[in-house]
Amino acid sequence: MSRIPLISGNWKMNLNHFEAIQMVQKLSYELRNHDYDAVEVSVHPPYTDLRSIQTLIDADRMHFHLGAQNCHAESSGAFTGEVSPAMLQKLEVGFVIVGHSERRSLSGETNEIVAAKAKSVFAHGMVPIVCVGETLEERESGGAESVVETQVTGSLADLSKDQLSELVIAYEPVWAIGTGKTASAEDAQLMCAHIRSVVTAIHKPAGTKVRIQYGGSVNASNAVELMSMEDIDGALVGGASLEAASFARIVSFQDA
Ligand code: PGA
């Protein structure tokens, strides 16, 4: 079963809409048509940039998927400051990151909240990228596998069998995010294989189809090795996605 790798750039709270346009133009310039033959690429700018990037992708027929970094679970209502999945769908967003560790730790997102968001993203015709990952403490105490397993089962609890197959999961060890410390390719593979086995236990065919990204200090130098691992189907890239040339090198990892 061949799964098409998905390389996603999570810009976090960086780049205003002018800078975002420049970034996507540079990225498009760095990549060649054949770079998109074997991978899918998504860019996840802040909300305020989405309309500008949607227009650019559309007008220049770029091959990127538009992504968002979060959304609310409800379609509309009295939720001051929130953005609904229906609004993202209208902007032709394809992928929505849910449950990023920064949102789990800074905004108190529980597995139940993440599960509701993932369900709602699917209900609005988009695909969630559900993030899971252990802290350093949890890894050092030997609890990483069970922590991640609980996050996976809890965060996917509301999805149908078909949705589980379409889903993207991002394994991002918290200690590797923004620190320059990447998990070794072997450790990342072990955890991604474990995640796949958890999905397989819920619905066997979904286990072979679900795409599992690795995230946490991915850069142009370590991407090739990480992506060569059997159960790693792409990358969720933070810091290195803010520089067009380095993100382009990650996207074209198969040429290395
Ligand atoms: P990083 O971030 O690549 O800067 O470590 C990854 C992420 O948080 O998605």
mmCIF file of C-alpha atoms and ligand atoms in Angstrom:
data_model
loop_
_atom_site.group_PDB
_atom_site.id
_atom_site.type_symbol
_atom_site.label_atom_id
_atom_site.label_comp_id
_atom_site.label_asym_id
_atom_site.label_seq_id
_atom_site.Cartn_x
_atom_site.Cartn_y
_atom_site.Cartn_z
ATOM 1 C CA MET A 1 0.000 0.000 0.000
ATOM 2 C CA SER A 2 1.665 3.206 -1.051
ATOM 3 C CA ARG A 3 0.707 6.300 0.860
ATOM 4 C CA ILE A 4 1.459 9.669 -0.712
ATOM 5 C CA PRO A 5 3.620 11.685 1.691
ATOM 6 C CA LEU A 6 2.138 14.964 2.891
ATOM 7 C CA ILE A 7 4.600 17.741 3.718
ATOM 8 C CA SER A 8 2.931 20.518 5.705
ATOM 9 C CA GLY A 9 4.308 23.903 6.667
ATOM 10 C CA ASN A 10 2.952 25.131 9.999
ATOM 11 C CA TRP A 11 3.787 28.824 10.089
ATOM 12 C CA LYS A 12 2.354 29.298 13.577
ATOM 13 C CA MET A 13 1.953 33.012 14.485
ATOM 14 C CA ASN A 14 4.367 34.262 11.828
ATOM 15 C CA LEU A 15 4.104 36.249 8.568
ATOM 16 C CA ASN A 16 1.449 38.867 7.849
ATOM 17 C CA HIS A 17 -0.523 38.593 4.623
ATOM 18 C CA PHE A 18 2.025 40.554 2.572
ATOM 19 C CA GLU A 19 4.876 38.391 3.829
ATOM 20 C CA ALA A 20 2.756 35.292 3.307
ATOM 21 C CA ILE A 21 2.213 36.113 -0.370
ATOM 22 C CA GLN A 22 5.964 36.571 -0.862
ATOM 23 C CA MET A 23 6.695 33.313 0.904
ATOM 24 C CA VAL A 24 4.300 31.262 -1.218
ATOM 25 C CA GLN A 25 5.559 32.902 -4.418
ATOM 26 C CA LYS A 26 9.153 32.069 -3.476
ATOM 27 C CA LEU A 27 8.200 28.524 -2.578
ATOM 28 C CA SER A 28 6.450 28.022 -5.872
ATOM 29 C CA TYR A 29 9.517 29.388 -7.679
ATOM 30 C CA GLU A 30 11.819 26.973 -5.810
ATOM 31 C CA LEU A 31 9.796 23.892 -6.765
ATOM 32 C CA ARG A 32 9.493 22.170 -10.117
ATOM 33 C CA ASN A 33 6.431 20.361 -11.439
ATOM 34 C CA HIS A 34 7.951 16.945 -10.827
ATOM 35 C CA ASP A 35 8.402 17.812 -7.145
ATOM 36 C CA TYR A 36 4.659 17.463 -6.734
ATOM 37 C CA ASP A 37 4.445 14.129 -8.544
ATOM 38 C CA ALA A 38 5.065 12.030 -5.495
ATOM 39 C CA VAL A 39 4.159 14.318 -2.590
ATOM 40 C CA GLU A 40 1.356 16.580 -1.474
ATOM 41 C CA VAL A 41 2.227 19.938 0.058
ATOM 42 C CA SER A 42 0.124 22.061 2.384
ATOM 43 C CA VAL A 43 0.835 25.507 3.823
ATOM 44 C CA HIS A 44 -0.817 26.583 7.075
ATOM 45 C CA PRO A 45 -0.642 30.361 7.461
ATOM 46 C CA PRO A 46 -2.370 32.354 10.206
ATOM 47 C CA TYR A 47 -6.102 33.016 9.607
ATOM 48 C CA THR A 48 -5.523 36.601 8.482
ATOM 49 C CA ASP A 49 -3.461 35.360 5.513
ATOM 50 C CA LEU A 50 -5.825 32.668 4.286
ATOM 51 C CA ARG A 51 -7.841 34.707 1.815
ATOM 52 C CA SER A 52 -4.714 36.203 0.213
ATOM 53 C CA ILE A 53 -3.074 32.805 -0.168
ATOM 54 C CA GLN A 54 -6.248 31.190 -1.452
ATOM 55 C CA THR A 55 -6.491 33.835 -4.170
ATOM 56 C CA LEU A 56 -2.828 33.403 -5.089
ATOM 57 C CA ILE A 57 -2.971 29.600 -5.274
ATOM 58 C CA ASP A 58 -6.085 29.834 -7.376
ATOM 59 C CA ALA A 59 -4.895 32.561 -9.765
ATOM 60 C CA ASP A 60 -1.472 31.008 -10.386
ATOM 61 C CA ARG A 61 -2.756 27.432 -10.330
ATOM 62 C CA MET A 62 -0.213 26.469 -7.695
ATOM 63 C CA HIS A 63 -0.050 22.894 -6.479
ATOM 64 C CA PHE A 64 -0.252 23.674 -2.774
ATOM 65 C CA HIS A 65 -3.130 22.731 -0.532
ATOM 66 C CA LEU A 66 -4.275 25.540 1.687
ATOM 67 C CA GLY A 67 -4.250 24.610 5.362
ATOM 68 C CA ALA A 68 -5.337 26.132 8.663
ATOM 69 C CA GLN A 69 -3.740 25.779 12.096
ATOM 70 C CA ASN A 70 -6.885 25.332 14.156
ATOM 71 C CA CYS A 71 -10.644 25.911 14.146
ATOM 72 C CA HIS A 72 -13.639 25.733 16.457
ATOM 73 C CA ALA A 73 -15.774 22.601 16.529
ATOM 74 C CA GLU A 74 -19.052 24.488 15.977
ATOM 75 C CA SER A 75 -20.101 25.859 12.571
ATOM 76 C CA SER A 76 -21.263 29.205 13.959
ATOM 77 C CA GLY A 77 -22.407 30.847 17.148
ATOM 78 C CA ALA A 78 -21.462 33.015 20.110
ATOM 79 C CA PHE A 79 -17.771 32.123 20.288
ATOM 80 C CA THR A 80 -15.955 35.449 20.339
ATOM 81 C CA GLY A 81 -12.592 35.328 18.631
ATOM 82 C CA GLU A 82 -13.046 31.865 17.141
ATOM 83 C CA VAL A 83 -13.054 30.756 13.502
ATOM 84 C CA SER A 84 -15.473 28.109 12.282
ATOM 85 C CA PRO A 85 -14.754 25.150 10.016
ATOM 86 C CA ALA A 86 -17.524 26.362 7.686
ATOM 87 C CA MET A 87 -15.553 29.587 7.154
ATOM 88 C CA LEU A 88 -12.398 27.631 6.372
ATOM 89 C CA GLN A 89 -14.264 25.394 3.955
ATOM 90 C CA LYS A 90 -15.458 28.503 2.103
ATOM 91 C CA LEU A 91 -11.812 29.531 1.693
ATOM 92 C CA GLU A 92 -11.019 26.184 0.058
ATOM 93 C CA VAL A 93 -8.952 25.013 2.978
ATOM 94 C CA GLY A 94 -8.082 21.334 2.560
ATOM 95 C CA PHE A 95 -6.296 20.419 5.794
ATOM 96 C CA VAL A 96 -6.775 21.700 9.336
ATOM 97 C CA ILE A 97 -4.247 21.033 12.103
ATOM 98 C CA VAL A 98 -6.063 20.079 15.301
ATOM 99 C CA GLY A 99 -4.673 19.440 18.754
ATOM 100 C CA HIS A 100 -1.203 20.860 18.141
ATOM 101 C CA SER A 101 0.792 20.492 21.365
ATOM 102 C CA GLU A 102 0.978 24.280 21.700
ATOM 103 C CA ARG A 103 -2.824 24.387 21.748
ATOM 104 C CA ARG A 104 -3.042 21.397 24.078
ATOM 105 C CA SER A 105 -0.659 23.038 26.555
ATOM 106 C CA LEU A 106 -1.377 26.772 26.100
ATOM 107 C CA SER A 107 -5.110 26.677 25.367
ATOM 108 C CA GLY A 108 -6.090 23.634 27.411
ATOM 109 C CA GLU A 109 -7.261 21.495 24.505
ATOM 110 C CA THR A 110 -8.193 18.048 25.779
ATOM 111 C CA ASN A 111 -8.561 14.882 23.709
ATOM 112 C CA GLU A 112 -12.350 15.426 23.855
ATOM 113 C CA ILE A 113 -12.027 18.906 22.360
ATOM 114 C CA VAL A 114 -9.610 17.640 19.715
ATOM 115 C CA ALA A 115 -12.013 14.782 18.881
ATOM 116 C CA ALA A 116 -14.905 17.215 18.403
ATOM 117 C CA LYS A 117 -12.780 19.435 16.159
ATOM 118 C CA ALA A 118 -11.549 16.504 14.059
ATOM 119 C CA LYS A 119 -15.129 15.315 13.551
ATOM 120 C CA SER A 120 -16.277 18.785 12.590
ATOM 121 C CA VAL A 121 -13.404 19.326 10.143
ATOM 122 C CA PHE A 122 -14.435 16.140 8.309
ATOM 123 C CA ALA A 123 -18.089 17.151 8.428
ATOM 124 C CA HIS A 124 -17.107 20.310 6.548
ATOM 125 C CA GLY A 125 -15.310 18.441 3.760
ATOM 126 C CA MET A 126 -11.762 19.001 4.989
ATOM 127 C CA VAL A 127 -9.160 16.645 6.443
ATOM 128 C CA PRO A 128 -7.837 17.080 9.987
ATOM 129 C CA ILE A 129 -4.160 16.680 10.836
ATOM 130 C CA VAL A 130 -4.463 15.403 14.396
ATOM 131 C CA CYS A 131 -1.338 16.063 16.467
ATOM 132 C CA VAL A 132 -0.135 13.804 19.234
ATOM 133 C CA GLY A 133 3.152 13.499 21.113
ATOM 134 C CA GLU A 134 4.714 12.998 24.516
ATOM 135 C CA THR A 135 6.640 15.436 26.718
ATOM 136 C CA LEU A 136 10.275 14.842 27.700
ATOM 137 C CA GLU A 137 9.193 13.801 31.184
ATOM 138 C CA GLU A 138 6.796 11.244 29.768
ATOM 139 C CA ARG A 139 9.491 9.839 27.482
ATOM 140 C CA GLU A 140 12.073 9.641 30.231
ATOM 141 C CA SER A 141 9.687 7.858 32.555
ATOM 142 C CA GLY A 142 8.997 5.251 29.878
ATOM 143 C CA GLY A 143 5.390 6.336 29.390
ATOM 144 C CA ALA A 144 5.609 7.762 25.873
ATOM 145 C CA GLU A 145 3.806 4.919 24.102
ATOM 146 C CA SER A 146 0.860 4.838 26.450
ATOM 147 C CA VAL A 147 0.521 8.654 26.481
ATOM 148 C CA VAL A 148 0.454 8.747 22.692
ATOM 149 C CA GLU A 149 -1.939 5.803 22.527
ATOM 150 C CA THR A 150 -4.367 7.585 24.866
ATOM 151 C CA GLN A 151 -4.135 10.734 22.739
ATOM 152 C CA VAL A 152 -4.763 8.761 19.539
ATOM 153 C CA THR A 153 -7.756 6.811 20.811
ATOM 154 C CA GLY A 154 -9.225 9.863 22.571
ATOM 155 C CA SER A 155 -8.714 12.268 19.686
ATOM 156 C CA LEU A 156 -10.104 9.880 17.054
ATOM 157 C CA ALA A 157 -13.024 8.671 19.167
ATOM 158 C CA ASP A 158 -15.719 10.444 17.141
ATOM 159 C CA LEU A 159 -14.533 9.482 13.645
ATOM 160 C CA SER A 160 -16.148 6.954 11.327
ATOM 161 C CA LYS A 161 -14.165 4.085 9.819
ATOM 162 C CA ASP A 162 -13.948 5.838 6.450
ATOM 163 C CA GLN A 163 -12.742 9.012 8.096
ATOM 164 C CA LEU A 164 -10.018 7.103 9.938
ATOM 165 C CA SER A 165 -8.615 6.001 6.572
ATOM 166 C CA GLU A 166 -8.544 9.530 5.197
ATOM 167 C CA LEU A 167 -7.124 11.096 8.301
ATOM 168 C CA VAL A 168 -3.617 12.486 8.828
ATOM 169 C CA ILE A 169 -1.949 12.040 12.222
ATOM 170 C CA ALA A 170 1.151 14.054 13.126
ATOM 171 C CA TYR A 171 3.452 12.503 15.695
ATOM 172 C CA GLU A 172 5.252 15.434 17.265
ATOM 173 C CA PRO A 173 7.236 14.736 20.425
ATOM 174 C CA VAL A 174 6.840 17.924 22.467
ATOM 175 C CA TRP A 175 10.542 17.970 23.380
ATOM 176 C CA ALA A 176 11.484 18.054 19.685
ATOM 177 C CA ILE A 177 9.275 21.010 18.711
ATOM 178 C CA GLY A 178 11.251 24.173 18.062
ATOM 179 C CA THR A 179 14.235 22.856 20.011
ATOM 180 C CA GLY A 180 16.498 21.655 17.232
ATOM 181 C CA LYS A 181 16.384 18.188 18.838
ATOM 182 C CA THR A 182 14.838 15.733 16.413
ATOM 183 C CA ALA A 183 13.780 12.262 17.432
ATOM 184 C CA SER A 184 16.121 9.729 15.858
ATOM 185 C CA ALA A 185 14.634 8.245 12.713
ATOM 186 C CA GLU A 186 14.437 4.874 14.522
ATOM 187 C CA ASP A 187 12.564 6.300 17.530
ATOM 188 C CA ALA A 188 10.212 8.263 15.267
ATOM 189 C CA GLN A 189 9.572 5.106 13.232
ATOM 190 C CA LEU A 190 8.870 3.042 16.360
ATOM 191 C CA MET A 191 6.261 5.509 17.590
ATOM 192 C CA CYS A 192 4.667 5.947 14.161
ATOM 193 C CA ALA A 193 4.418 2.149 13.829
ATOM 194 C CA HIS A 194 2.798 2.063 17.261
ATOM 195 C CA ILE A 195 0.285 4.744 16.220
ATOM 196 C CA ARG A 196 -0.498 2.747 13.093
ATOM 197 C CA SER A 197 -1.105 -0.362 15.176
ATOM 198 C CA VAL A 198 -3.496 1.600 17.408
ATOM 199 C CA VAL A 199 -5.475 2.719 14.336
ATOM 200 C CA THR A 200 -5.350 -0.832 12.931
ATOM 201 C CA ALA A 201 -6.873 -2.124 16.160
ATOM 202 C CA ILE A 202 -9.813 0.276 15.703
ATOM 203 C CA HIS A 203 -10.332 -0.494 12.011
ATOM 204 C CA LYS A 204 -7.879 -2.685 10.157
ATOM 205 C CA PRO A 205 -8.051 -1.157 6.648
ATOM 206 C CA ALA A 206 -7.609 2.331 8.117
ATOM 207 C CA GLY A 207 -4.314 1.247 9.658
ATOM 208 C CA THR A 208 -2.760 0.773 6.228
ATOM 209 C CA LYS A 209 -4.287 3.936 4.773
ATOM 210 C CA VAL A 210 -3.885 6.564 7.507
ATOM 211 C CA ARG A 211 -0.997 8.935 6.850
ATOM 212 C CA ILE A 212 1.327 9.580 9.770
ATOM 213 C CA GLN A 213 3.608 12.602 9.668
ATOM 214 C CA TYR A 214 6.584 13.189 11.902
ATOM 215 C CA GLY A 215 7.052 16.704 13.297
ATOM 216 C CA GLY A 216 9.624 18.331 15.554
ATOM 217 C CA SER A 217 12.684 20.172 14.245
ATOM 218 C CA VAL A 218 12.426 18.664 10.766
ATOM 219 C CA ASN A 219 14.875 20.378 8.421
ATOM 220 C CA ALA A 220 16.432 19.861 5.012
ATOM 221 C CA SER A 221 19.224 17.707 6.480
ATOM 222 C CA ASN A 222 17.190 15.237 8.524
ATOM 223 C CA ALA A 223 14.082 15.009 6.316
ATOM 224 C CA VAL A 224 15.437 12.353 3.953
ATOM 225 C CA GLU A 225 16.240 9.863 6.682
ATOM 226 C CA LEU A 226 12.991 10.449 8.572
ATOM 227 C CA MET A 227 10.925 10.109 5.426
ATOM 228 C CA SER A 228 12.665 6.876 4.424
ATOM 229 C CA MET A 229 11.075 5.141 7.416
ATOM 230 C CA GLU A 230 8.309 2.706 6.625
ATOM 231 C CA ASP A 231 5.581 4.225 8.774
ATOM 232 C CA ILE A 232 6.436 7.909 8.287
ATOM 233 C CA ASP A 233 4.350 9.462 5.528
ATOM 234 C CA GLY A 234 5.484 13.053 5.527
ATOM 235 C CA ALA A 235 6.360 15.872 7.872
ATOM 236 C CA LEU A 236 4.763 18.694 9.810
ATOM 237 C CA VAL A 237 7.367 21.425 9.632
ATOM 238 C CA GLY A 238 7.444 24.548 11.797
ATOM 239 C CA GLY A 239 10.595 26.688 11.804
ATOM 240 C CA ALA A 240 12.044 25.341 8.551
ATOM 241 C CA SER A 241 8.792 26.104 6.698
ATOM 242 C CA LEU A 242 9.353 29.840 7.231
ATOM 243 C CA GLU A 243 12.258 29.822 4.825
ATOM 244 C CA ALA A 244 11.162 29.021 1.270
ATOM 245 C CA ALA A 245 14.434 27.396 0.161
ATOM 246 C CA SER A 246 14.689 25.060 3.145
ATOM 247 C CA PHE A 247 11.004 24.078 2.975
ATOM 248 C CA ALA A 248 11.421 23.405 -0.762
ATOM 249 C CA ARG A 249 14.373 21.121 0.001
ATOM 250 C CA ILE A 250 12.211 19.164 2.437
ATOM 251 C CA VAL A 251 9.408 18.891 -0.143
ATOM 252 C CA SER A 252 11.862 17.542 -2.739
ATOM 253 C CA PHE A 253 13.420 15.034 -0.307
ATOM 254 C CA GLN A 254 13.003 12.258 -2.848
ATOM 255 C CA ASP A 255 15.600 13.907 -5.130
ATOM 256 C CA ALA A 256 18.271 13.764 -2.432
HETATM 257 P P1 PGA B 1 9.327 22.835 14.451
HETATM 258 O O1 PGA B 1 7.752 22.831 14.731
HETATM 259 O O2 PGA B 1 9.553 22.228 13.105
HETATM 260 O O3 PGA B 1 9.731 24.278 14.518
HETATM 261 O O4 PGA B 1 9.960 22.012 15.541
HETATM 262 C C1 PGA B 1 6.952 21.747 14.344
HETATM 263 C C2 PGA B 1 5.537 21.976 14.780
HETATM 264 O O5 PGA B 1 5.315 22.533 15.859
HETATM 265 O O6 PGA B 1 4.589 21.610 14.056
#
